[in-house]
């Protein structure tokens, strides 16, 4: 065998090994994933609540860790994932199950909005914005015991009419900004807003960008966010049931008209609310 041919054959072997053999599924636990789009939610169903477990999602060169506190080990296929994503369940530091997900492609539209914005933020305002961002990061990173028993999300509004989807590329006042991290639903001013899952209200106050905002901690690292409300009808620390009134649709904060901005987070990783609404929990 010539060196050239050997090299060629070795190359084929490496290719076959990498794409066919290496990502073999350990497939020990039942696995649920309704969609393979970025932003979709899934879980391993475990026989019992493990002591030290986590799910690690590897997408490109980024890793996302989801602590496990219940027999359902939730994870999210992160926004921006392409090609193959590796979802690994660890128990006591050992690999228990591993799945290879071929992420489906999704096109994200560009969303242009024009809002009143100061040319230069005064220092006190910048300070407020930074403090609020820090508060949100702290809230979304909390992983508390499970507070819901529902297996599907309730609608946060009676009628769901999407105006701006999750993942839209935002252009605000002609400038490229961050991605739109929730789903916007068109709704009349004052329309009732409901808790999508049972949980504890951990934030119910006015923030600079999201206006009157409610965040509910559902436990297991899962949070929902309701923004731009005209009225908040719950208090921080209060427990709410899925379907319970939490506020009214408004246009407070950085908003161009009455709508509900609805966000869904798992261990700080943003999920696509429309995919979560159609997925089993
Ligand atoms: Zn929005």
PDB file of C-alpha atoms and ligand atoms in Angstrom:
ATOM      1  CA  UNK A   1       0.000   0.000   0.000  1.00  0.00           C
ATOM      2  CA  UNK A   2       1.426   3.360  -0.942  1.00  0.00           C
ATOM      3  CA  UNK A   3       1.708   6.061   1.667  1.00  0.00           C
ATOM      4  CA  UNK A   4      -0.684   8.174  -0.372  1.00  0.00           C
ATOM      5  CA  UNK A   5      -3.361   5.482  -0.443  1.00  0.00           C
ATOM      6  CA  UNK A   6      -2.862   4.798   3.244  1.00  0.00           C
ATOM      7  CA  UNK A   7      -3.341   8.471   4.002  1.00  0.00           C
ATOM      8  CA  UNK A   8      -6.495   8.502   1.932  1.00  0.00           C
ATOM      9  CA  UNK A   9      -7.895   5.390   3.623  1.00  0.00           C
ATOM     10  CA  UNK A  10      -6.986   6.780   7.026  1.00  0.00           C
ATOM     11  CA  UNK A  11      -8.825   9.969   6.144  1.00  0.00           C
ATOM     12  CA  UNK A  12     -11.924   7.961   5.248  1.00  0.00           C
ATOM     13  CA  UNK A  13     -11.612   6.024   8.510  1.00  0.00           C
ATOM     14  CA  UNK A  14     -11.389   9.228  10.550  1.00  0.00           C
ATOM     15  CA  UNK A  15     -14.399  10.591   8.703  1.00  0.00           C
ATOM     16  CA  UNK A  16     -16.477   7.442   9.304  1.00  0.00           C
ATOM     17  CA  UNK A  17     -15.387   7.281  12.930  1.00  0.00           C
ATOM     18  CA  UNK A  18     -16.216  10.905  13.592  1.00  0.00           C
ATOM     19  CA  UNK A  19     -19.608  10.958  11.955  1.00  0.00           C
ATOM     20  CA  UNK A  20     -20.926   7.463  12.467  1.00  0.00           C
ATOM     21  CA  UNK A  21     -19.226   5.867  15.432  1.00  0.00           C
ATOM     22  CA  UNK A  22     -18.229   8.635  17.793  1.00  0.00           C
ATOM     23  CA  UNK A  23     -21.652  10.213  18.365  1.00  0.00           C
ATOM     24  CA  UNK A  24     -23.221   6.911  19.354  1.00  0.00           C
ATOM     25  CA  UNK A  25     -26.076   7.405  21.769  1.00  0.00           C
ATOM     26  CA  UNK A  26     -25.721   5.920  25.216  1.00  0.00           C
ATOM     27  CA  UNK A  27     -29.538   5.962  25.212  1.00  0.00           C
ATOM     28  CA  UNK A  28     -30.129   4.868  28.779  1.00  0.00           C
ATOM     29  CA  UNK A  29     -33.042   7.119  29.699  1.00  0.00           C
ATOM     30  CA  UNK A  30     -36.293   8.107  27.981  1.00  0.00           C
ATOM     31  CA  UNK A  31     -35.673  11.300  26.059  1.00  0.00           C
ATOM     32  CA  UNK A  32     -38.176  13.944  24.953  1.00  0.00           C
ATOM     33  CA  UNK A  33     -37.527  16.609  22.363  1.00  0.00           C
ATOM     34  CA  UNK A  34     -40.490  17.779  20.267  1.00  0.00           C
ATOM     35  CA  UNK A  35     -38.502  20.075  17.966  1.00  0.00           C
ATOM     36  CA  UNK A  36     -34.896  20.263  16.895  1.00  0.00           C
ATOM     37  CA  UNK A  37     -34.941  23.994  16.149  1.00  0.00           C
ATOM     38  CA  UNK A  38     -32.754  26.358  18.154  1.00  0.00           C
ATOM     39  CA  UNK A  39     -34.740  27.549  21.176  1.00  0.00           C
ATOM     40  CA  UNK A  40     -36.604  24.258  21.695  1.00  0.00           C
ATOM     41  CA  UNK A  41     -36.907  22.583  25.074  1.00  0.00           C
ATOM     42  CA  UNK A  42     -36.417  18.901  25.900  1.00  0.00           C
ATOM     43  CA  UNK A  43     -35.728  16.619  28.837  1.00  0.00           C
ATOM     44  CA  UNK A  44     -34.468  13.257  30.008  1.00  0.00           C
ATOM     45  CA  UNK A  45     -36.971  11.402  32.166  1.00  0.00           C
ATOM     46  CA  UNK A  46     -35.157   9.746  35.060  1.00  0.00           C
ATOM     47  CA  UNK A  47     -36.440   6.919  37.218  1.00  0.00           C
ATOM     48  CA  UNK A  48     -35.643   8.785  40.402  1.00  0.00           C
ATOM     49  CA  UNK A  49     -34.386  12.190  41.426  1.00  0.00           C
ATOM     50  CA  UNK A  50     -30.612  11.983  41.105  1.00  0.00           C
ATOM     51  CA  UNK A  51     -28.324  13.359  43.780  1.00  0.00           C
ATOM     52  CA  UNK A  52     -25.699  15.119  41.691  1.00  0.00           C
ATOM     53  CA  UNK A  53     -26.769  15.496  38.102  1.00  0.00           C
ATOM     54  CA  UNK A  54     -26.584  17.990  35.281  1.00  0.00           C
ATOM     55  CA  UNK A  55     -27.248  18.195  31.578  1.00  0.00           C
ATOM     56  CA  UNK A  56     -24.544  19.769  29.453  1.00  0.00           C
ATOM     57  CA  UNK A  57     -25.413  20.965  25.969  1.00  0.00           C
ATOM     58  CA  UNK A  58     -22.434  21.446  23.693  1.00  0.00           C
ATOM     59  CA  UNK A  59     -23.162  23.627  20.679  1.00  0.00           C
ATOM     60  CA  UNK A  60     -20.149  24.601  18.595  1.00  0.00           C
ATOM     61  CA  UNK A  61     -17.476  25.569  21.099  1.00  0.00           C
ATOM     62  CA  UNK A  62     -19.960  26.720  23.744  1.00  0.00           C
ATOM     63  CA  UNK A  63     -21.223  24.649  26.643  1.00  0.00           C
ATOM     64  CA  UNK A  64     -24.458  25.257  28.533  1.00  0.00           C
ATOM     65  CA  UNK A  65     -25.019  23.623  31.915  1.00  0.00           C
ATOM     66  CA  UNK A  66     -28.463  22.766  33.259  1.00  0.00           C
ATOM     67  CA  UNK A  67     -28.517  21.604  36.908  1.00  0.00           C
ATOM     68  CA  UNK A  68     -30.948  18.730  37.560  1.00  0.00           C
ATOM     69  CA  UNK A  69     -33.242  18.860  40.609  1.00  0.00           C
ATOM     70  CA  UNK A  70     -36.125  16.627  39.571  1.00  0.00           C
ATOM     71  CA  UNK A  71     -36.752  13.408  37.652  1.00  0.00           C
ATOM     72  CA  UNK A  72     -37.093  15.567  34.566  1.00  0.00           C
ATOM     73  CA  UNK A  73     -33.738  16.860  33.424  1.00  0.00           C
ATOM     74  CA  UNK A  74     -34.578  19.843  31.210  1.00  0.00           C
ATOM     75  CA  UNK A  75     -32.337  21.518  28.658  1.00  0.00           C
ATOM     76  CA  UNK A  76     -32.632  23.949  25.748  1.00  0.00           C
ATOM     77  CA  UNK A  77     -31.153  23.765  22.263  1.00  0.00           C
ATOM     78  CA  UNK A  78     -29.594  27.237  22.367  1.00  0.00           C
ATOM     79  CA  UNK A  79     -30.236  30.000  19.863  1.00  0.00           C
ATOM     80  CA  UNK A  80     -27.464  30.110  17.272  1.00  0.00           C
ATOM     81  CA  UNK A  81     -26.876  26.314  17.368  1.00  0.00           C
ATOM     82  CA  UNK A  82     -25.959  24.826  14.017  1.00  0.00           C
ATOM     83  CA  UNK A  83     -25.219  21.329  12.779  1.00  0.00           C
ATOM     84  CA  UNK A  84     -24.791  18.804  15.586  1.00  0.00           C
ATOM     85  CA  UNK A  85     -25.453  19.540  19.233  1.00  0.00           C
ATOM     86  CA  UNK A  86     -24.406  17.116  21.974  1.00  0.00           C
ATOM     87  CA  UNK A  87     -26.748  16.708  24.930  1.00  0.00           C
ATOM     88  CA  UNK A  88     -25.101  14.822  27.784  1.00  0.00           C
ATOM     89  CA  UNK A  89     -26.595  13.751  31.089  1.00  0.00           C
ATOM     90  CA  UNK A  90     -24.094  13.434  33.933  1.00  0.00           C
ATOM     91  CA  UNK A  91     -24.722  11.764  37.261  1.00  0.00           C
ATOM     92  CA  UNK A  92     -22.050  12.003  39.943  1.00  0.00           C
ATOM     93  CA  UNK A  93     -19.588  13.235  37.340  1.00  0.00           C
ATOM     94  CA  UNK A  94     -20.190  10.209  35.109  1.00  0.00           C
ATOM     95  CA  UNK A  95     -21.693  10.251  31.655  1.00  0.00           C
ATOM     96  CA  UNK A  96     -25.083   8.557  31.951  1.00  0.00           C
ATOM     97  CA  UNK A  97     -26.664   9.323  28.595  1.00  0.00           C
ATOM     98  CA  UNK A  98     -25.696  11.247  25.506  1.00  0.00           C
ATOM     99  CA  UNK A  99     -27.705  12.297  22.487  1.00  0.00           C
ATOM    100  CA  UNK A 100     -26.640  13.876  19.259  1.00  0.00           C
ATOM    101  CA  UNK A 101     -29.182  16.311  17.892  1.00  0.00           C
ATOM    102  CA  UNK A 102     -29.070  17.489  14.323  1.00  0.00           C
ATOM    103  CA  UNK A 103     -30.319  21.030  14.673  1.00  0.00           C
ATOM    104  CA  UNK A 104     -32.931  22.079  12.114  1.00  0.00           C
ATOM    105  CA  UNK A 105     -32.404  25.361  10.337  1.00  0.00           C
ATOM    106  CA  UNK A 106     -34.610  28.270  11.108  1.00  0.00           C
ATOM    107  CA  UNK A 107     -34.688  31.619   9.350  1.00  0.00           C
ATOM    108  CA  UNK A 108     -34.992  34.642  11.578  1.00  0.00           C
ATOM    109  CA  UNK A 109     -36.473  37.781  10.267  1.00  0.00           C
ATOM    110  CA  UNK A 110     -35.195  41.286  10.818  1.00  0.00           C
ATOM    111  CA  UNK A 111     -37.332  43.459  13.058  1.00  0.00           C
ATOM    112  CA  UNK A 112     -36.974  47.219  12.729  1.00  0.00           C
ATOM    113  CA  UNK A 113     -38.466  49.423  15.386  1.00  0.00           C
ATOM    114  CA  UNK A 114     -38.285  53.119  16.073  1.00  0.00           C
ATOM    115  CA  UNK A 115     -38.489  54.235  19.668  1.00  0.00           C
ATOM    116  CA  UNK A 116     -37.861  57.388  21.637  1.00  0.00           C
ATOM    117  CA  UNK A 117     -34.378  57.051  23.050  1.00  0.00           C
ATOM    118  CA  UNK A 118     -31.962  59.565  24.542  1.00  0.00           C
ATOM    119  CA  UNK A 119     -28.997  60.368  22.255  1.00  0.00           C
ATOM    120  CA  UNK A 120     -26.677  59.762  25.164  1.00  0.00           C
ATOM    121  CA  UNK A 121     -27.727  57.983  28.334  1.00  0.00           C
ATOM    122  CA  UNK A 122     -27.088  60.132  31.418  1.00  0.00           C
ATOM    123  CA  UNK A 123     -24.861  58.374  34.010  1.00  0.00           C
ATOM    124  CA  UNK A 124     -27.716  57.800  36.509  1.00  0.00           C
ATOM    125  CA  UNK A 125     -29.749  56.093  33.802  1.00  0.00           C
ATOM    126  CA  UNK A 126     -26.806  53.944  32.709  1.00  0.00           C
ATOM    127  CA  UNK A 127     -26.320  52.970  36.337  1.00  0.00           C
ATOM    128  CA  UNK A 128     -29.999  52.007  36.618  1.00  0.00           C
ATOM    129  CA  UNK A 129     -29.863  49.944  33.411  1.00  0.00           C
ATOM    130  CA  UNK A 130     -26.714  48.113  34.574  1.00  0.00           C
ATOM    131  CA  UNK A 131     -28.248  47.364  37.975  1.00  0.00           C
ATOM    132  CA  UNK A 132     -31.403  46.024  36.360  1.00  0.00           C
ATOM    133  CA  UNK A 133     -29.427  43.814  33.980  1.00  0.00           C
ATOM    134  CA  UNK A 134     -27.481  42.442  36.943  1.00  0.00           C
ATOM    135  CA  UNK A 135     -30.722  41.781  38.834  1.00  0.00           C
ATOM    136  CA  UNK A 136     -32.162  39.878  35.857  1.00  0.00           C
ATOM    137  CA  UNK A 137     -28.986  37.791  35.492  1.00  0.00           C
ATOM    138  CA  UNK A 138     -29.156  36.904  39.203  1.00  0.00           C
ATOM    139  CA  UNK A 139     -32.839  35.937  38.982  1.00  0.00           C
ATOM    140  CA  UNK A 140     -32.464  33.750  35.887  1.00  0.00           C
ATOM    141  CA  UNK A 141     -29.494  31.886  37.385  1.00  0.00           C
ATOM    142  CA  UNK A 142     -31.502  30.741  40.457  1.00  0.00           C
ATOM    143  CA  UNK A 143     -32.330  27.032  40.481  1.00  0.00           C
ATOM    144  CA  UNK A 144     -35.006  26.301  43.092  1.00  0.00           C
ATOM    145  CA  UNK A 145     -37.209  23.249  43.827  1.00  0.00           C
ATOM    146  CA  UNK A 146     -40.016  22.462  41.371  1.00  0.00           C
ATOM    147  CA  UNK A 147     -43.122  24.637  41.795  1.00  0.00           C
ATOM    148  CA  UNK A 148     -45.346  23.438  38.944  1.00  0.00           C
ATOM    149  CA  UNK A 149     -47.202  20.248  38.125  1.00  0.00           C
ATOM    150  CA  UNK A 150     -48.514  21.190  34.665  1.00  0.00           C
ATOM    151  CA  UNK A 151     -47.185  19.249  31.673  1.00  0.00           C
ATOM    152  CA  UNK A 152     -47.976  21.976  29.139  1.00  0.00           C
ATOM    153  CA  UNK A 153     -47.697  25.766  29.261  1.00  0.00           C
ATOM    154  CA  UNK A 154     -50.901  27.772  29.593  1.00  0.00           C
ATOM    155  CA  UNK A 155     -51.355  30.614  27.157  1.00  0.00           C
ATOM    156  CA  UNK A 156     -50.265  33.911  28.712  1.00  0.00           C
ATOM    157  CA  UNK A 157     -53.071  35.629  26.737  1.00  0.00           C
ATOM    158  CA  UNK A 158     -56.487  34.423  25.548  1.00  0.00           C
ATOM    159  CA  UNK A 159     -55.439  34.920  21.921  1.00  0.00           C
ATOM    160  CA  UNK A 160     -51.886  34.497  20.706  1.00  0.00           C
ATOM    161  CA  UNK A 161     -51.121  36.694  17.723  1.00  0.00           C
ATOM    162  CA  UNK A 162     -47.358  36.938  17.192  1.00  0.00           C
ATOM    163  CA  UNK A 163     -46.064  40.346  16.148  1.00  0.00           C
ATOM    164  CA  UNK A 164     -42.318  39.734  16.616  1.00  0.00           C
ATOM    165  CA  UNK A 165     -41.027  36.165  16.971  1.00  0.00           C
ATOM    166  CA  UNK A 166     -38.217  34.864  19.149  1.00  0.00           C
ATOM    167  CA  UNK A 167     -34.819  35.205  17.535  1.00  0.00           C
ATOM    168  CA  UNK A 168     -35.684  38.145  15.280  1.00  0.00           C
ATOM    169  CA  UNK A 169     -32.684  40.335  14.604  1.00  0.00           C
ATOM    170  CA  UNK A 170     -33.481  43.675  16.129  1.00  0.00           C
ATOM    171  CA  UNK A 171     -32.672  46.970  14.505  1.00  0.00           C
ATOM    172  CA  UNK A 172     -33.600  49.818  16.815  1.00  0.00           C
ATOM    173  CA  UNK A 173     -33.602  53.351  15.399  1.00  0.00           C
ATOM    174  CA  UNK A 174     -31.557  52.095  12.453  1.00  0.00           C
ATOM    175  CA  UNK A 175     -28.843  50.461  14.595  1.00  0.00           C
ATOM    176  CA  UNK A 176     -28.190  46.731  14.868  1.00  0.00           C
ATOM    177  CA  UNK A 177     -28.970  45.538  18.394  1.00  0.00           C
ATOM    178  CA  UNK A 178     -29.254  42.249  20.210  1.00  0.00           C
ATOM    179  CA  UNK A 179     -31.557  39.438  19.222  1.00  0.00           C
ATOM    180  CA  UNK A 180     -35.218  39.544  20.269  1.00  0.00           C
ATOM    181  CA  UNK A 181     -35.167  37.117  23.206  1.00  0.00           C
ATOM    182  CA  UNK A 182     -38.897  36.526  23.601  1.00  0.00           C
ATOM    183  CA  UNK A 183     -42.116  36.427  21.611  1.00  0.00           C
ATOM    184  CA  UNK A 184     -44.207  39.574  21.196  1.00  0.00           C
ATOM    185  CA  UNK A 185     -47.963  39.081  21.086  1.00  0.00           C
ATOM    186  CA  UNK A 186     -50.240  41.807  19.779  1.00  0.00           C
ATOM    187  CA  UNK A 187     -53.067  42.468  22.226  1.00  0.00           C
ATOM    188  CA  UNK A 188     -55.395  45.314  23.146  1.00  0.00           C
ATOM    189  CA  UNK A 189     -54.421  47.637  25.983  1.00  0.00           C
ATOM    190  CA  UNK A 190     -55.666  46.182  29.255  1.00  0.00           C
ATOM    191  CA  UNK A 191     -56.080  42.579  28.016  1.00  0.00           C
ATOM    192  CA  UNK A 192     -55.558  40.136  30.909  1.00  0.00           C
ATOM    193  CA  UNK A 193     -52.163  38.412  31.175  1.00  0.00           C
ATOM    194  CA  UNK A 194     -51.994  34.978  32.825  1.00  0.00           C
ATOM    195  CA  UNK A 195     -49.219  32.967  34.481  1.00  0.00           C
ATOM    196  CA  UNK A 196     -48.077  30.305  32.004  1.00  0.00           C
ATOM    197  CA  UNK A 197     -47.078  27.859  34.755  1.00  0.00           C
ATOM    198  CA  UNK A 198     -47.470  27.755  38.531  1.00  0.00           C
ATOM    199  CA  UNK A 199     -44.659  29.347  40.472  1.00  0.00           C
ATOM    200  CA  UNK A 200     -43.435  32.147  42.699  1.00  0.00           C
ATOM    201  CA  UNK A 201     -43.409  35.775  41.581  1.00  0.00           C
ATOM    202  CA  UNK A 202     -39.789  36.866  42.011  1.00  0.00           C
ATOM    203  CA  UNK A 203     -40.035  40.224  40.269  1.00  0.00           C
ATOM    204  CA  UNK A 204     -43.031  42.557  39.929  1.00  0.00           C
ATOM    205  CA  UNK A 205     -41.828  46.089  39.251  1.00  0.00           C
ATOM    206  CA  UNK A 206     -41.051  48.672  36.619  1.00  0.00           C
ATOM    207  CA  UNK A 207     -37.764  48.295  34.720  1.00  0.00           C
ATOM    208  CA  UNK A 208     -36.304  50.765  32.228  1.00  0.00           C
ATOM    209  CA  UNK A 209     -36.422  48.641  29.047  1.00  0.00           C
ATOM    210  CA  UNK A 210     -39.197  46.149  29.781  1.00  0.00           C
ATOM    211  CA  UNK A 211     -41.486  48.569  31.648  1.00  0.00           C
ATOM    212  CA  UNK A 212     -43.833  47.000  34.188  1.00  0.00           C
ATOM    213  CA  UNK A 213     -42.454  43.487  34.364  1.00  0.00           C
ATOM    214  CA  UNK A 214     -43.354  40.227  36.099  1.00  0.00           C
ATOM    215  CA  UNK A 215     -40.966  37.278  36.410  1.00  0.00           C
ATOM    216  CA  UNK A 216     -42.155  33.948  37.800  1.00  0.00           C
ATOM    217  CA  UNK A 217     -39.775  31.310  39.146  1.00  0.00           C
ATOM    218  CA  UNK A 218     -41.230  27.872  38.378  1.00  0.00           C
ATOM    219  CA  UNK A 219     -38.345  26.004  39.940  1.00  0.00           C
ATOM    220  CA  UNK A 220     -35.674  23.796  38.280  1.00  0.00           C
ATOM    221  CA  UNK A 221     -34.132  26.935  36.767  1.00  0.00           C
ATOM    222  CA  UNK A 222     -37.287  27.656  34.727  1.00  0.00           C
ATOM    223  CA  UNK A 223     -38.533  31.271  34.594  1.00  0.00           C
ATOM    224  CA  UNK A 224     -41.149  33.123  32.567  1.00  0.00           C
ATOM    225  CA  UNK A 225     -41.084  36.878  31.940  1.00  0.00           C
ATOM    226  CA  UNK A 226     -44.012  39.182  31.060  1.00  0.00           C
ATOM    227  CA  UNK A 227     -43.085  42.694  29.959  1.00  0.00           C
ATOM    228  CA  UNK A 228     -44.517  46.118  28.998  1.00  0.00           C
ATOM    229  CA  UNK A 229     -47.592  45.634  31.225  1.00  0.00           C
ATOM    230  CA  UNK A 230     -49.904  48.563  31.988  1.00  0.00           C
ATOM    231  CA  UNK A 231     -50.752  47.080  35.350  1.00  0.00           C
ATOM    232  CA  UNK A 232     -49.228  44.427  37.648  1.00  0.00           C
ATOM    233  CA  UNK A 233     -51.758  42.566  39.818  1.00  0.00           C
ATOM    234  CA  UNK A 234     -49.340  40.355  41.805  1.00  0.00           C
ATOM    235  CA  UNK A 235     -46.658  41.022  44.411  1.00  0.00           C
ATOM    236  CA  UNK A 236     -43.085  39.793  44.719  1.00  0.00           C
ATOM    237  CA  UNK A 237     -42.975  36.669  46.870  1.00  0.00           C
ATOM    238  CA  UNK A 238     -46.518  35.611  45.975  1.00  0.00           C
ATOM    239  CA  UNK A 239     -47.296  32.120  44.653  1.00  0.00           C
ATOM    240  CA  UNK A 240     -49.453  31.958  41.528  1.00  0.00           C
ATOM    241  CA  UNK A 241     -51.244  29.114  39.807  1.00  0.00           C
ATOM    242  CA  UNK A 242     -50.987  28.494  36.067  1.00  0.00           C
ATOM    243  CA  UNK A 243     -53.719  30.545  34.398  1.00  0.00           C
ATOM    244  CA  UNK A 244     -53.919  33.070  37.240  1.00  0.00           C
ATOM    245  CA  UNK A 245     -54.192  36.768  36.334  1.00  0.00           C
ATOM    246  CA  UNK A 246     -50.867  38.535  36.896  1.00  0.00           C
ATOM    247  CA  UNK A 247     -51.367  41.823  35.041  1.00  0.00           C
ATOM    248  CA  UNK A 248     -52.743  43.732  32.065  1.00  0.00           C
ATOM    249  CA  UNK A 249     -51.279  44.322  28.609  1.00  0.00           C
ATOM    250  CA  UNK A 250     -49.637  47.712  28.163  1.00  0.00           C
ATOM    251  CA  UNK A 251     -46.873  49.578  26.395  1.00  0.00           C
ATOM    252  CA  UNK A 252     -44.578  50.586  29.255  1.00  0.00           C
ATOM    253  CA  UNK A 253     -40.774  50.664  28.844  1.00  0.00           C
ATOM    254  CA  UNK A 254     -39.185  50.539  25.389  1.00  0.00           C
ATOM    255  CA  UNK A 255     -42.293  49.707  23.403  1.00  0.00           C
ATOM    256  CA  UNK A 256     -44.047  50.978  20.301  1.00  0.00           C
ATOM    257  CA  UNK A 257     -47.614  49.982  21.212  1.00  0.00           C
ATOM    258  CA  UNK A 258     -49.672  47.658  23.420  1.00  0.00           C
ATOM    259  CA  UNK A 259     -48.301  44.116  23.321  1.00  0.00           C
ATOM    260  CA  UNK A 260     -47.053  41.379  25.608  1.00  0.00           C
ATOM    261  CA  UNK A 261     -43.396  40.415  25.476  1.00  0.00           C
ATOM    262  CA  UNK A 262     -43.238  36.845  26.792  1.00  0.00           C
ATOM    263  CA  UNK A 263     -39.917  35.206  27.660  1.00  0.00           C
ATOM    264  CA  UNK A 264     -39.030  31.655  28.710  1.00  0.00           C
ATOM    265  CA  UNK A 265     -35.706  30.762  30.363  1.00  0.00           C
ATOM    266  CA  UNK A 266     -34.097  27.526  31.538  1.00  0.00           C
ATOM    267  CA  UNK A 267     -30.980  28.092  33.683  1.00  0.00           C
ATOM    268  CA  UNK A 268     -30.515  31.487  31.988  1.00  0.00           C
ATOM    269  CA  UNK A 269     -30.718  29.993  28.488  1.00  0.00           C
ATOM    270  CA  UNK A 270     -33.479  31.567  26.411  1.00  0.00           C
ATOM    271  CA  UNK A 271     -36.005  29.254  24.822  1.00  0.00           C
ATOM    272  CA  UNK A 272     -38.429  30.063  22.003  1.00  0.00           C
ATOM    273  CA  UNK A 273     -41.803  30.555  23.763  1.00  0.00           C
ATOM    274  CA  UNK A 274     -43.785  29.392  20.705  1.00  0.00           C
ATOM    275  CA  UNK A 275     -41.873  26.096  20.637  1.00  0.00           C
ATOM    276  CA  UNK A 276     -42.231  25.691  24.412  1.00  0.00           C
ATOM    277  CA  UNK A 277     -45.997  26.335  24.151  1.00  0.00           C
ATOM    278  CA  UNK A 278     -46.235  23.343  21.797  1.00  0.00           C
ATOM    279  CA  UNK A 279     -43.870  21.063  23.751  1.00  0.00           C
ATOM    280  CA  UNK A 280     -44.545  18.633  26.562  1.00  0.00           C
ATOM    281  CA  UNK A 281     -42.959  19.636  29.857  1.00  0.00           C
TER     282      UNK A 281
HETATM  283 ZN1  LIG B   1     -40.430  41.892  22.716  1.00  0.00          ZN
END
